[in-house]
PDB file of C-alpha atoms in Angstrom:
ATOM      1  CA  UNK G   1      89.497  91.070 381.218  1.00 46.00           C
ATOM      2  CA  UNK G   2      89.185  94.852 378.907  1.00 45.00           C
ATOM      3  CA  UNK G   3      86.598  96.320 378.791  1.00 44.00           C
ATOM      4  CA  UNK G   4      84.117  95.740 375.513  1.00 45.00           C
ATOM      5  CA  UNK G   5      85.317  98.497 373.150  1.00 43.00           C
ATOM      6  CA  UNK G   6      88.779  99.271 374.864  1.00 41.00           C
ATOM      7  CA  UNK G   7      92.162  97.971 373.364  1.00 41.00           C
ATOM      8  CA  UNK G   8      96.001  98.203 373.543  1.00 42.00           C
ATOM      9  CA  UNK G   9      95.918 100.885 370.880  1.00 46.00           C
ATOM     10  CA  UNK G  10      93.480 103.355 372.853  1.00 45.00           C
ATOM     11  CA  UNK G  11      96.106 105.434 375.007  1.00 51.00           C
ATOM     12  CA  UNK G  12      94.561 107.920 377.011  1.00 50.00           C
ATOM     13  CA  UNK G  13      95.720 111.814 377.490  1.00 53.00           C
ATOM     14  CA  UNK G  14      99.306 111.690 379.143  1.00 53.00           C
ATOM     15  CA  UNK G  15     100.106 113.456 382.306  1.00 54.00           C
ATOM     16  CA  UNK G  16     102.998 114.630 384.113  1.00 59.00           C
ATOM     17  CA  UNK G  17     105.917 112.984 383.425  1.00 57.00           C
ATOM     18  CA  UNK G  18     105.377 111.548 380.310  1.00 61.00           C
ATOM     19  CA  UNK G  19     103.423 114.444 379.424  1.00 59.00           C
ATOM     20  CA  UNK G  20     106.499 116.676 379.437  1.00 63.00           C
ATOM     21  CA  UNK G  21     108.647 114.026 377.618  1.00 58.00           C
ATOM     22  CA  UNK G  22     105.516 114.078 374.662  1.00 56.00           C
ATOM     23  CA  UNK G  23     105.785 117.756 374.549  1.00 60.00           C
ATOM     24  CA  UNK G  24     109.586 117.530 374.159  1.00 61.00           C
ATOM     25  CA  UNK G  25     109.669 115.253 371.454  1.00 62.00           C
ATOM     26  CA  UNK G  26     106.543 117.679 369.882  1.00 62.00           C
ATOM     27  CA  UNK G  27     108.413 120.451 369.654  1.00 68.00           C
ATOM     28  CA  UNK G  28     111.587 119.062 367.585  1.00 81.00           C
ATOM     29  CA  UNK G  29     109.030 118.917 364.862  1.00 84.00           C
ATOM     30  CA  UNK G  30     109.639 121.184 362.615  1.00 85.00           C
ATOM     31  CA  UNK G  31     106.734 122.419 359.984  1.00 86.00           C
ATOM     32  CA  UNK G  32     109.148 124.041 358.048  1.00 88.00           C
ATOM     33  CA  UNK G  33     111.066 121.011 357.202  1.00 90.00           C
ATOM     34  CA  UNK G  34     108.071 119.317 356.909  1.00 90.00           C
ATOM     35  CA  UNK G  35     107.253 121.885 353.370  1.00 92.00           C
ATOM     36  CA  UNK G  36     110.314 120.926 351.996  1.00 92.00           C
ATOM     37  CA  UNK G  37     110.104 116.823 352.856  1.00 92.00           C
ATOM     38  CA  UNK G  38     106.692 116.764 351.411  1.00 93.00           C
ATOM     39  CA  UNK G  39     107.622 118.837 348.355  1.00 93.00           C
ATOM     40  CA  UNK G  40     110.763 116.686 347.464  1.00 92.00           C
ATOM     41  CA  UNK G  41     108.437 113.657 348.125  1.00 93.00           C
ATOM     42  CA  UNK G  42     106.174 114.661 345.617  1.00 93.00           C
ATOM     43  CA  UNK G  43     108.660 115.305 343.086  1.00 92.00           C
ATOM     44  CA  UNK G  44     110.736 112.273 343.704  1.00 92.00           C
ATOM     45  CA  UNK G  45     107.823 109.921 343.295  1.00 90.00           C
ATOM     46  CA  UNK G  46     105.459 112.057 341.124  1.00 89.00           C
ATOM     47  CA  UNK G  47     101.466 112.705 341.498  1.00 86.00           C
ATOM     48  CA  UNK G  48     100.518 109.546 341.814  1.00 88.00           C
ATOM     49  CA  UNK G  49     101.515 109.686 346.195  1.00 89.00           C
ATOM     50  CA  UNK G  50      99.396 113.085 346.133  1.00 89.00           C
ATOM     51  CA  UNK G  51      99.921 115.253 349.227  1.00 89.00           C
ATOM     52  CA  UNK G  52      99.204 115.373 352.666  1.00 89.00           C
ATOM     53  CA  UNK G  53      97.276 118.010 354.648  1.00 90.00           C
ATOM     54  CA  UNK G  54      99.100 120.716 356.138  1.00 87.00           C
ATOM     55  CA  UNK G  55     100.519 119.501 359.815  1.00 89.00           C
ATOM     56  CA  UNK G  56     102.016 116.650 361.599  1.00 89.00           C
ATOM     57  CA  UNK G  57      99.352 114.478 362.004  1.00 92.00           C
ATOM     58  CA  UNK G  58      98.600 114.954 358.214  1.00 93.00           C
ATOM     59  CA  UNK G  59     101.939 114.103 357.599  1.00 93.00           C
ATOM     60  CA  UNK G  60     101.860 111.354 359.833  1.00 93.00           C
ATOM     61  CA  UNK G  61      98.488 109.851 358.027  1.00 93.00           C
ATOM     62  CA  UNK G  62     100.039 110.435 354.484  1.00 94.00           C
ATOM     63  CA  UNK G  63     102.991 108.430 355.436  1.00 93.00           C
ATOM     64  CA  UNK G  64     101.685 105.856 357.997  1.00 93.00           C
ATOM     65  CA  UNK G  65     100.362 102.871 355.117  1.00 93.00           C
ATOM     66  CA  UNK G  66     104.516 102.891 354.181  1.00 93.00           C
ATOM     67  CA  UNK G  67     103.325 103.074 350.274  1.00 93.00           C
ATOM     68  CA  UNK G  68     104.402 106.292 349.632  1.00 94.00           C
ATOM     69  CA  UNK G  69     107.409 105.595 351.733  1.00 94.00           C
ATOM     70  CA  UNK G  70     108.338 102.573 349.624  1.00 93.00           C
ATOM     71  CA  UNK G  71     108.004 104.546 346.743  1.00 94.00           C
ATOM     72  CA  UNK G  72     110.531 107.267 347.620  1.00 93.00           C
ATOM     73  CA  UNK G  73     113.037 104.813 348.425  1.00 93.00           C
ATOM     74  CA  UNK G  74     112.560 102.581 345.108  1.00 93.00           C
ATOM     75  CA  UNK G  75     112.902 105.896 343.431  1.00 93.00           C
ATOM     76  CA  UNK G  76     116.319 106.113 344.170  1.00 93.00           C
ATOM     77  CA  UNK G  77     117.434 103.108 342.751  1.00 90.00           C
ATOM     78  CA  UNK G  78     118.403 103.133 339.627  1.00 85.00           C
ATOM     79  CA  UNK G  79     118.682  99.356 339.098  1.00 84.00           C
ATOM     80  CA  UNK G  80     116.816  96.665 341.028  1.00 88.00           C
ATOM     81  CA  UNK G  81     114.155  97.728 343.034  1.00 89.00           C
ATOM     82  CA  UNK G  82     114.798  97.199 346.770  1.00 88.00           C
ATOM     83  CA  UNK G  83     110.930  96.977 347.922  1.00 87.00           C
ATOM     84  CA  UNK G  84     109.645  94.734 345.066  1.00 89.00           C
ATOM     85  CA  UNK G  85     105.654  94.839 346.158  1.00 88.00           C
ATOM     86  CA  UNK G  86     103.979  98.035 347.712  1.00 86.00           C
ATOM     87  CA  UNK G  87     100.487  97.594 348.561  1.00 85.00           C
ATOM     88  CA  UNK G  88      98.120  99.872 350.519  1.00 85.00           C
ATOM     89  CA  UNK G  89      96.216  97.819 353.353  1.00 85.00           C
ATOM     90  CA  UNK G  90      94.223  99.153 356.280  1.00 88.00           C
ATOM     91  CA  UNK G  91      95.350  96.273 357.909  1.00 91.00           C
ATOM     92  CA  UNK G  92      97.684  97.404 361.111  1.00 90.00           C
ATOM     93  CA  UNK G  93     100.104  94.365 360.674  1.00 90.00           C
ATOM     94  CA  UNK G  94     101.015  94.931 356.697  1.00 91.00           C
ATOM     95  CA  UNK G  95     101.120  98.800 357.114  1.00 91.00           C
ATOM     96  CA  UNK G  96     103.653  98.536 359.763  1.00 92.00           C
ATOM     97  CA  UNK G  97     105.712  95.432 357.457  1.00 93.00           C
ATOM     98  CA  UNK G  98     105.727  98.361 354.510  1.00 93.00           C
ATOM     99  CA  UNK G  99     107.202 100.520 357.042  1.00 94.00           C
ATOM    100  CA  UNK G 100     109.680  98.424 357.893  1.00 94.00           C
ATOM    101  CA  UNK G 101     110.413  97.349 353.961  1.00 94.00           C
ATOM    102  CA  UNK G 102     111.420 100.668 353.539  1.00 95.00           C
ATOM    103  CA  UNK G 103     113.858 101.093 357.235  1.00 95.00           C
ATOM    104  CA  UNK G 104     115.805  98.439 355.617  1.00 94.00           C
ATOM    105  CA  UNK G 105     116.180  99.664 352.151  1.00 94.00           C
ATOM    106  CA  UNK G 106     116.747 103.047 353.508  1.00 93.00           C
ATOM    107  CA  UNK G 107     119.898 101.159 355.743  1.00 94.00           C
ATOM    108  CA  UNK G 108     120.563  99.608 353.014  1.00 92.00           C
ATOM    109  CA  UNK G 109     121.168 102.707 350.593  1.00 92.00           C
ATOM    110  CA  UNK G 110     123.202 104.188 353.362  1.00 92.00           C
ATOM    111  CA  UNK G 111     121.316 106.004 356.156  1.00 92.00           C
ATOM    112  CA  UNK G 112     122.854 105.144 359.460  1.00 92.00           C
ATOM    113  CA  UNK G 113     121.340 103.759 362.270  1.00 92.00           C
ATOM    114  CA  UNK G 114     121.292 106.672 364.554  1.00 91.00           C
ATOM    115  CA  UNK G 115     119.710 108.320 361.976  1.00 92.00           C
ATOM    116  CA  UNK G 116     116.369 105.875 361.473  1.00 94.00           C
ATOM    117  CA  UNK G 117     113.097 105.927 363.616  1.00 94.00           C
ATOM    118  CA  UNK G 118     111.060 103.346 364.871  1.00 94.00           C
ATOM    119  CA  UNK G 119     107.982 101.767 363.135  1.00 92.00           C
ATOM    120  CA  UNK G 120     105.979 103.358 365.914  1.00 92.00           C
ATOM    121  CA  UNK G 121     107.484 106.480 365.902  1.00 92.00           C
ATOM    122  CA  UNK G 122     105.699 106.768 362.645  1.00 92.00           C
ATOM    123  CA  UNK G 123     102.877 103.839 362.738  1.00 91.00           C
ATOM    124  CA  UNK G 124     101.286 105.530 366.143  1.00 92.00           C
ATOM    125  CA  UNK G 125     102.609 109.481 365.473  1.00 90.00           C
ATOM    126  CA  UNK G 126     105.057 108.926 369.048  1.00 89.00           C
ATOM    127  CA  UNK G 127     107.830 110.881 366.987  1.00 90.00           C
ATOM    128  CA  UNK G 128     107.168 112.441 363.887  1.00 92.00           C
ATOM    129  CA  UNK G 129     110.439 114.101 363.968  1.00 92.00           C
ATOM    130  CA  UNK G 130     112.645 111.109 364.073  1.00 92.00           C
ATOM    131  CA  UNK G 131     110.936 110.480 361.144  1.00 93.00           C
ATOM    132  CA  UNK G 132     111.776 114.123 359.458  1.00 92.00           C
ATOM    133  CA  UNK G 133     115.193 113.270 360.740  1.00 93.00           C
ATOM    134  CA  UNK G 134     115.237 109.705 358.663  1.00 94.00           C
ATOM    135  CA  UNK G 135     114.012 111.800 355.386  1.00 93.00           C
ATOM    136  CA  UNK G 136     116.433 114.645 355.838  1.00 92.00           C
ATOM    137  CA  UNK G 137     119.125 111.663 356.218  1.00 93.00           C
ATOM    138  CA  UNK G 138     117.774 109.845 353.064  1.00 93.00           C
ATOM    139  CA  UNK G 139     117.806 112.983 350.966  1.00 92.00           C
ATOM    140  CA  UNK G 140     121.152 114.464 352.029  1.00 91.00           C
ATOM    141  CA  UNK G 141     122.216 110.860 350.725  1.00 92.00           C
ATOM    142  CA  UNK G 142     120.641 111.139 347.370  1.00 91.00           C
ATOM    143  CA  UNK G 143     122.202 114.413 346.868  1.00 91.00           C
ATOM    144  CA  UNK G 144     125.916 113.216 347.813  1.00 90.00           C
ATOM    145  CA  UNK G 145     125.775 110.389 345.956  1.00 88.00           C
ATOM    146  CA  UNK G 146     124.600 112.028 342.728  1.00 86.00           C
ATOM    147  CA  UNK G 147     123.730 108.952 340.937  1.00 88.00           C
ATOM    148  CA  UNK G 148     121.180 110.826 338.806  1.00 86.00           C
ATOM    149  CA  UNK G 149     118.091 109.672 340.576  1.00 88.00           C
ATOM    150  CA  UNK G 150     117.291 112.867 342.799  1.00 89.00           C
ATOM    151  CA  UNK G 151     115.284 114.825 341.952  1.00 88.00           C
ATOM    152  CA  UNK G 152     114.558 118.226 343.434  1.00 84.00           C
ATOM    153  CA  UNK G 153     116.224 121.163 344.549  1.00 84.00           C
ATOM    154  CA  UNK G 154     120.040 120.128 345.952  1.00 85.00           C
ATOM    155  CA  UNK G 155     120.122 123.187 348.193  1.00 84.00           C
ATOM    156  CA  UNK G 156     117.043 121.215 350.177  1.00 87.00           C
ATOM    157  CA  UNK G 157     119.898 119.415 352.044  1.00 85.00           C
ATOM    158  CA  UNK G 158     123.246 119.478 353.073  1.00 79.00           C
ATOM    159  CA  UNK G 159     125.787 117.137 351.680  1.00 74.00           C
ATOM    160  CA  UNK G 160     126.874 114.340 353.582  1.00 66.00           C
ATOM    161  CA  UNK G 161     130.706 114.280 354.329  1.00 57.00           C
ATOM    162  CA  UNK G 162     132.773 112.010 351.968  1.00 52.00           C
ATOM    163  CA  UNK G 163     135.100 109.458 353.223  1.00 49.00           C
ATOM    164  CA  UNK G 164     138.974 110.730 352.185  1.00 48.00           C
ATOM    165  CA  UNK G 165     140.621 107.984 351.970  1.00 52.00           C
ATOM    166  CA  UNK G 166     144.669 107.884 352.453  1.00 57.00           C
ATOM    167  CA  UNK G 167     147.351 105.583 351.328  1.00 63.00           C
ATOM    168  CA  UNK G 168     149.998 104.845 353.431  1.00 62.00           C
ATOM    169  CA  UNK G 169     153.407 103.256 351.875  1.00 69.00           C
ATOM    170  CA  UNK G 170     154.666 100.606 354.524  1.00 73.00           C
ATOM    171  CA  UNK G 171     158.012 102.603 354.658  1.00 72.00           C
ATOM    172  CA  UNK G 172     155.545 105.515 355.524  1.00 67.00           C
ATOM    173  CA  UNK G 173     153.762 103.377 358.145  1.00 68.00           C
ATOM    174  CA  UNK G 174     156.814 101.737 359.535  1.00 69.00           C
ATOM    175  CA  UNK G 175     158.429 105.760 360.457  1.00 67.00           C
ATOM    176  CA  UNK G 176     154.908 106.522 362.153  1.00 64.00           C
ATOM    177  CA  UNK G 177     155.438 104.178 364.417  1.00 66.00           C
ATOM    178  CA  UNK G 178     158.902 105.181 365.213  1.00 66.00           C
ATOM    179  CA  UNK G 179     157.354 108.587 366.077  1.00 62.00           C
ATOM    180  CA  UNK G 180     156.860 109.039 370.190  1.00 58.00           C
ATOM    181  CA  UNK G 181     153.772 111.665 370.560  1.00 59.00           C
ATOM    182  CA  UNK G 182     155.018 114.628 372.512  1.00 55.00           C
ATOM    183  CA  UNK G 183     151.962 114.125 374.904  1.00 56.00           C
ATOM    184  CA  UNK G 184     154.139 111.423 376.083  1.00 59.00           C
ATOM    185  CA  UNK G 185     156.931 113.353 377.000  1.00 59.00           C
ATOM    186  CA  UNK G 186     160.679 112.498 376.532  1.00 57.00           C
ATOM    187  CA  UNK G 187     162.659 109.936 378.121  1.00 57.00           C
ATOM    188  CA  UNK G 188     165.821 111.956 377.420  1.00 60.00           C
ATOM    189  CA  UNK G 189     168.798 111.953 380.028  1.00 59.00           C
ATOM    190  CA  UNK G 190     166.714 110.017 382.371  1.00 58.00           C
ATOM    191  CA  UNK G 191     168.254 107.875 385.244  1.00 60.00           C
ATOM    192  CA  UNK G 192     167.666 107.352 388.548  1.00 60.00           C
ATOM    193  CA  UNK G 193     171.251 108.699 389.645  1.00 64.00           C
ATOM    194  CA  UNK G 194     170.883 110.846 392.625  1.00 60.00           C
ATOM    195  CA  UNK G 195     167.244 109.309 392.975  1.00 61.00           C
ATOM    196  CA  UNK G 196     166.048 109.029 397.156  1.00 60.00           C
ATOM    197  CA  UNK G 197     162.839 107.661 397.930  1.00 61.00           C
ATOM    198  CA  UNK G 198     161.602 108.446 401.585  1.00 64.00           C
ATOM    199  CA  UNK G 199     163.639 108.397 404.725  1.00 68.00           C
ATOM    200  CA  UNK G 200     166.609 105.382 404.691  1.00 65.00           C
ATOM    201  CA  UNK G 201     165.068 103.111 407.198  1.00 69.00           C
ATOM    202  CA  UNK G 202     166.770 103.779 410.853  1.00 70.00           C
ATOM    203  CA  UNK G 203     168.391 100.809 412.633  1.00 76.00           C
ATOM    204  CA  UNK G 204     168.806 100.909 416.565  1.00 69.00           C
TER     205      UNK G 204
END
């Protein structure tokens, strides 16, 4: 049985190993990107989210209820609202359900999977900049898209490739098939004329 006054959620100092992985994934944070996030955060969704203190783990704190989260994904919908009730709580269970409210609306307004963190990467600070990463994707979005409901300065991320679409004819389609790649060579003139393979077997 724990300890009185010990839980799951009281990790102690990490050594070695994990240690170096921690410091890894601490130094892909970037504070930088951080100014701009919380700056188009605060214009996207207005005063009412306020700011965080300077830092990760004030970013992290500012974040971690999923309110202001929520909000800056409903902002960018111009129609129905994807997360329809956003409610702070210092319960751990409905902070982390906000969280995930607003992984699947970001999914769901195009952010890729690759691109999205983990509840916990967030919820307990374990990678604050996965979660950069999942902003920077949500806001290139909002810029390519231009649906009218960014807002902030475009030049605060890059714009996401479009799709180019072609249309192939079927008389088109049809002659690329007909087409051998050169990587495969020619079958020109080939025979097996003249052809040996190994010594003719000797008989005695």
């Amino acid at each position: 049985m724990a300890a009185k006054g010990t839980g799951m959620a009281n990790k102690g100092p990490s050594y070695g190993m994990s240690r170096q992985v921690q410091d890894k994934i601490e130094s892909k944070y970037d504070t930088d990107l951080e100014q701009i996030l919380v700056e188009w955060i605060s214009r996207q969704c207005g005063a009412g989210v306020g700011r965080p203190d300077a830092g990760k783990i004030g970013f992290q704190t500012w974040l971690k209820d999923g309110c202001v989260l929520c909000e800056l994904i409903n902002s960018l919908f111009s129609g129905d609202k994807p997360v329809k009730k956003i409610l702070g709580s210092t319960m751990a269970f409905k902070q982390m359900e906000q969280i995930s409210q607003f992984l699947n609306a970001a999914e769901k307004y195009g952010v890729t999977k690759t691109d999205m963190f983990q509840t916990v990467d967030l919820w307990e600070g374990k990678d604050m900049a996965a979660v950069q990463r999942t902003l920077s994707a949500l806001g290139s979005l909002a810029v390519t898209k231009d649906e009218g409901t960014y807002h902030g300065d475009p030049n605060w991320f890059f714009k996401k490739a479009q799709e180019n679409r072609r249309d192939f004819s079927d008389d088109q389609i049809k002659a690329g098939k007909s087409v051998i790649g050169l990587q495969m060579g020619s079958n020109k003139g080939a025979s097996q004329e003249g052809m040996s393979y190994g010594r003719p077997r000797q008989i005695l």
